[in-house]
Amino acid sequence: SGYSTNIDSIDINTEGDKTVTVTFGGKTADVTVHVKDVVGIELVSKLPESVLYGHSINVSGDTIVKITYTNGAIVEKTVSELGEGVSIVCGSTAATGNAAVTVSYTENGKTVTCEGSVAIVAISSIQVNGMPTLVNKGETLNLAGVTDASKGVIYSFFHNFNTLKVT
C-alpha cells in the first residue's frame, strides 16, 4: 500500500469541517470533509383534513418529509425511505377535537421532530338514499340500493363550521 492517513482519528460523530491527511511517497495532501448534521424536518405531504372519531389516522409510508442539514442540504424522502430512523405517533381519535401527528427522525444520534394536526369529527346525521319506501306485505325488503356506495348512505359531519358530505 505505501500510504498512510489520519482517517481513524477523525471524529465523524460531531458536525463540522474535518481534515483528512493522506501521505504517500513522501508527499502529503490534506482534504477537508464536512460532516453534516440533521437540523430540521417538516411534512411535505398533507395529512388528512379530518378523520371520523374512532377511526385510524392514516400516515402511510408514502408520506413525504423534508430533512434539512447544517450544510444547507435539503432532502425530500418518503417515510419508507427513511427506514428505522423515523417514528410516527398519532394522537387519539377516541373523541372529537384535534389529534396531533408527530413525525420524528433520528440520524447519527440526533433527533428532529415536526407536528401536524388532524381534526377528529363525529357523524352528525345520516341520510339513506335508494331504499324503497313502499313494500308489499310478505315481500322481501331489497336493500341492494342502500349498500351501493353511489346511491347509498350519505353521512355528514361538522368540521370547521362547515358540513361536509361523504358518499
mmCIF file of C-alpha atoms in Angstrom:
data_model
loop_
_atom_site.group_PDB
_atom_site.id
_atom_site.type_symbol
_atom_site.label_atom_id
_atom_site.label_comp_id
_atom_site.label_asym_id
_atom_site.label_seq_id
_atom_site.Cartn_x
_atom_site.Cartn_y
_atom_site.Cartn_z
ATOM 1 C CA SER A 1 0.000 0.000 0.000
ATOM 2 C CA GLY A 2 2.670 2.555 0.937
ATOM 3 C CA TYR A 3 0.313 5.322 2.039
ATOM 4 C CA SER A 4 -0.986 6.476 5.411
ATOM 5 C CA THR A 5 -3.928 8.557 6.601
ATOM 6 C CA ASN A 6 -5.278 10.043 9.793
ATOM 7 C CA ILE A 7 -8.770 8.819 8.977
ATOM 8 C CA ASP A 8 -9.034 6.645 12.103
ATOM 9 C CA SER A 9 -8.592 9.703 14.315
ATOM 10 C CA ILE A 10 -11.332 11.787 12.692
ATOM 11 C CA ASP A 11 -14.497 12.223 14.768
ATOM 12 C CA ILE A 12 -17.390 11.828 12.359
ATOM 13 C CA ASN A 13 -19.913 11.917 15.198
ATOM 14 C CA THR A 14 -19.670 15.689 15.527
ATOM 15 C CA GLU A 15 -20.720 18.217 12.915
ATOM 16 C CA GLY A 16 -18.169 20.438 11.226
ATOM 17 C CA ASP A 17 -15.136 20.531 8.946
ATOM 18 C CA LYS A 18 -12.610 17.717 9.353
ATOM 19 C CA THR A 19 -9.181 17.486 7.737
ATOM 20 C CA VAL A 20 -8.131 14.157 6.274
ATOM 21 C CA THR A 21 -4.395 13.907 5.675
ATOM 22 C CA VAL A 22 -3.018 11.396 3.173
ATOM 23 C CA THR A 23 0.712 10.701 2.915
ATOM 24 C CA PHE A 24 2.276 8.768 0.038
ATOM 25 C CA GLY A 25 5.814 8.625 -1.313
ATOM 26 C CA GLY A 26 6.996 11.405 0.974
ATOM 27 C CA LYS A 27 4.205 13.755 -0.172
ATOM 28 C CA THR A 28 1.232 14.900 1.908
ATOM 29 C CA ALA A 29 -2.189 16.126 0.850
ATOM 30 C CA ASP A 30 -4.988 17.471 3.052
ATOM 31 C CA VAL A 31 -8.651 17.153 2.142
ATOM 32 C CA THR A 32 -11.399 18.962 4.054
ATOM 33 C CA VAL A 33 -14.536 16.934 4.636
ATOM 34 C CA HIS A 34 -17.674 18.497 6.090
ATOM 35 C CA VAL A 35 -19.617 16.292 8.476
ATOM 36 C CA LYS A 36 -23.218 17.409 8.241
ATOM 37 C CA ASP A 37 -25.824 17.083 10.948
ATOM 38 C CA VAL A 38 -29.581 16.956 10.634
ATOM 39 C CA VAL A 39 -31.246 20.152 11.925
ATOM 40 C CA GLY A 40 -34.862 20.025 10.834
ATOM 41 C CA ILE A 41 -37.762 18.048 9.463
ATOM 42 C CA GLU A 42 -41.119 19.113 8.072
ATOM 43 C CA LEU A 43 -44.075 17.388 6.491
ATOM 44 C CA VAL A 44 -44.361 17.902 2.745
ATOM 45 C CA SER A 45 -47.350 15.601 2.210
ATOM 46 C CA LYS A 46 -50.660 16.831 3.542
ATOM 47 C CA LEU A 47 -52.205 14.993 6.422
ATOM 48 C CA PRO A 48 -55.879 14.106 6.128
ATOM 49 C CA GLU A 49 -58.008 17.162 6.952
ATOM 50 C CA SER A 50 -60.283 15.117 9.161
ATOM 51 C CA VAL A 51 -60.921 11.599 10.422
ATOM 52 C CA LEU A 52 -64.093 10.188 11.945
ATOM 53 C CA TYR A 53 -63.659 9.608 15.640
ATOM 54 C CA GLY A 54 -62.732 6.041 16.463
ATOM 55 C CA HIS A 55 -61.057 5.552 13.069
ATOM 56 C CA SER A 56 -57.311 5.474 12.486
ATOM 57 C CA ILE A 57 -55.283 8.396 11.203
ATOM 58 C CA ASN A 58 -53.512 7.016 8.161
ATOM 59 C CA VAL A 59 -49.974 8.290 7.727
ATOM 60 C CA SER A 60 -48.532 5.918 5.150
ATOM 61 C CA GLY A 61 -45.016 5.103 4.080
ATOM 62 C CA ASP A 62 -45.638 7.302 1.034
ATOM 63 C CA THR A 63 -45.814 10.397 3.255
ATOM 64 C CA ILE A 64 -43.069 12.806 2.180
ATOM 65 C CA VAL A 65 -40.899 14.746 4.619
ATOM 66 C CA LYS A 66 -38.213 17.364 4.028
ATOM 67 C CA ILE A 67 -34.989 16.988 6.028
ATOM 68 C CA THR A 68 -32.606 19.929 6.451
ATOM 69 C CA TYR A 69 -28.902 19.638 7.316
ATOM 70 C CA THR A 70 -26.378 22.067 8.808
ATOM 71 C CA ASN A 71 -24.592 22.439 5.477
ATOM 72 C CA GLY A 72 -27.828 23.730 3.896
ATOM 73 C CA ALA A 73 -28.641 20.495 2.083
ATOM 74 C CA ILE A 74 -32.353 19.697 1.869
ATOM 75 C CA VAL A 75 -33.517 16.189 1.098
ATOM 76 C CA GLU A 76 -37.088 15.048 0.454
ATOM 77 C CA LYS A 77 -37.792 11.402 1.210
ATOM 78 C CA THR A 78 -40.752 9.191 1.896
ATOM 79 C CA VAL A 79 -41.234 7.815 5.383
ATOM 80 C CA SER A 80 -40.490 4.350 3.942
ATOM 81 C CA GLU A 81 -37.142 5.537 2.564
ATOM 82 C CA LEU A 82 -36.115 6.814 5.997
ATOM 83 C CA GLY A 83 -36.461 3.299 7.393
ATOM 84 C CA GLU A 84 -35.837 2.635 11.074
ATOM 85 C CA GLY A 85 -34.780 6.220 11.784
ATOM 86 C CA VAL A 86 -38.346 7.515 11.552
ATOM 87 C CA SER A 87 -41.123 7.375 14.127
ATOM 88 C CA ILE A 88 -44.749 8.448 13.653
ATOM 89 C CA VAL A 89 -47.064 8.900 16.615
ATOM 90 C CA CYS A 90 -50.723 9.718 16.010
ATOM 91 C CA GLY A 91 -52.886 11.128 18.766
ATOM 92 C CA SER A 92 -56.091 9.543 19.990
ATOM 93 C CA THR A 93 -59.196 9.514 17.824
ATOM 94 C CA ALA A 94 -61.426 8.419 20.725
ATOM 95 C CA ALA A 95 -63.085 11.845 20.975
ATOM 96 C CA THR A 96 -63.807 14.786 18.688
ATOM 97 C CA GLY A 97 -61.354 17.675 18.552
ATOM 98 C CA ASN A 98 -57.837 17.678 17.170
ATOM 99 C CA ALA A 99 -55.247 14.922 17.265
ATOM 100 C CA ALA A 100 -51.542 15.618 16.939
ATOM 101 C CA VAL A 101 -49.431 13.689 14.459
ATOM 102 C CA THR A 102 -45.761 13.732 15.435
ATOM 103 C CA VAL A 103 -43.040 12.690 12.995
ATOM 104 C CA SER A 104 -39.553 12.206 14.436
ATOM 105 C CA TYR A 105 -36.382 11.336 12.573
ATOM 106 C CA THR A 106 -33.071 10.287 14.093
ATOM 107 C CA GLU A 107 -29.785 10.367 12.226
ATOM 108 C CA ASN A 108 -26.362 9.935 13.813
ATOM 109 C CA GLY A 109 -27.891 10.142 17.280
ATOM 110 C CA LYS A 110 -29.678 13.461 16.712
ATOM 111 C CA THR A 111 -33.482 13.572 16.599
ATOM 112 C CA VAL A 112 -35.608 16.220 14.893
ATOM 113 C CA THR A 113 -39.381 16.417 15.198
ATOM 114 C CA CYS A 114 -42.328 18.072 13.475
ATOM 115 C CA GLU A 115 -46.024 18.046 14.241
ATOM 116 C CA GLY A 116 -49.243 18.279 12.327
ATOM 117 C CA SER A 117 -52.861 18.158 13.371
ATOM 118 C CA VAL A 118 -55.915 16.254 12.171
ATOM 119 C CA ALA A 119 -59.492 17.166 13.095
ATOM 120 C CA ILE A 120 -61.369 14.299 14.739
ATOM 121 C CA VAL A 121 -65.021 14.676 13.798
ATOM 122 C CA ALA A 122 -68.299 12.932 14.603
ATOM 123 C CA ILE A 123 -71.187 11.984 12.370
ATOM 124 C CA SER A 124 -73.959 14.497 12.997
ATOM 125 C CA SER A 125 -76.609 12.964 10.780
ATOM 126 C CA ILE A 126 -77.213 10.316 8.171
ATOM 127 C CA GLN A 127 -79.474 10.190 5.162
ATOM 128 C CA VAL A 128 -80.405 6.927 3.474
ATOM 129 C CA ASN A 129 -80.963 7.054 -0.291
ATOM 130 C CA GLY A 130 -82.095 4.318 -2.612
ATOM 131 C CA MET A 131 -84.199 2.376 -0.117
ATOM 132 C CA PRO A 132 -87.754 1.522 -1.194
ATOM 133 C CA THR A 133 -90.388 3.380 0.792
ATOM 134 C CA LEU A 134 -93.253 1.006 -0.096
ATOM 135 C CA VAL A 135 -93.160 -2.765 0.243
ATOM 136 C CA ASN A 136 -95.986 -5.268 -0.253
ATOM 137 C CA LYS A 137 -96.862 -7.487 2.681
ATOM 138 C CA GLY A 138 -94.761 -10.654 2.554
ATOM 139 C CA GLU A 139 -92.191 -9.231 0.112
ATOM 140 C CA THR A 140 -88.521 -9.249 0.888
ATOM 141 C CA LEU A 141 -87.182 -5.785 1.535
ATOM 142 C CA ASN A 142 -84.453 -5.179 -1.082
ATOM 143 C CA LEU A 143 -81.618 -3.126 0.373
ATOM 144 C CA ALA A 144 -79.318 -3.503 -2.661
ATOM 145 C CA GLY A 145 -79.551 0.201 -3.463
ATOM 146 C CA VAL A 146 -78.634 1.155 0.084
ATOM 147 C CA THR A 147 -75.363 -0.765 0.015
ATOM 148 C CA ASP A 148 -74.371 0.702 -3.358
ATOM 149 C CA ALA A 149 -71.938 3.473 -2.412
ATOM 150 C CA SER A 150 -73.074 5.634 -5.326
ATOM 151 C CA LYS A 151 -76.714 5.624 -4.100
ATOM 152 C CA GLY A 152 -76.451 4.560 -0.516
ATOM 153 C CA VAL A 153 -75.861 6.127 2.836
ATOM 154 C CA ILE A 154 -74.696 9.709 2.925
ATOM 155 C CA TYR A 155 -73.250 10.892 6.188
ATOM 156 C CA SER A 156 -72.289 14.387 7.071
ATOM 157 C CA PHE A 157 -70.216 15.689 9.896
ATOM 158 C CA PHE A 158 -69.385 19.025 11.383
ATOM 159 C CA HIS A 159 -65.866 20.348 10.846
ATOM 160 C CA ASN A 160 -64.663 23.939 10.944
ATOM 161 C CA PHE A 161 -68.285 25.097 10.981
ATOM 162 C CA ASN A 162 -68.948 23.535 7.562
ATOM 163 C CA THR A 163 -70.998 20.484 6.758
ATOM 164 C CA LEU A 164 -69.117 18.000 4.641
ATOM 165 C CA LYS A 165 -70.951 15.220 2.824
ATOM 166 C CA VAL A 166 -69.318 11.941 2.053
ATOM 167 C CA THR A 167 -70.964 9.259 -0.075
#
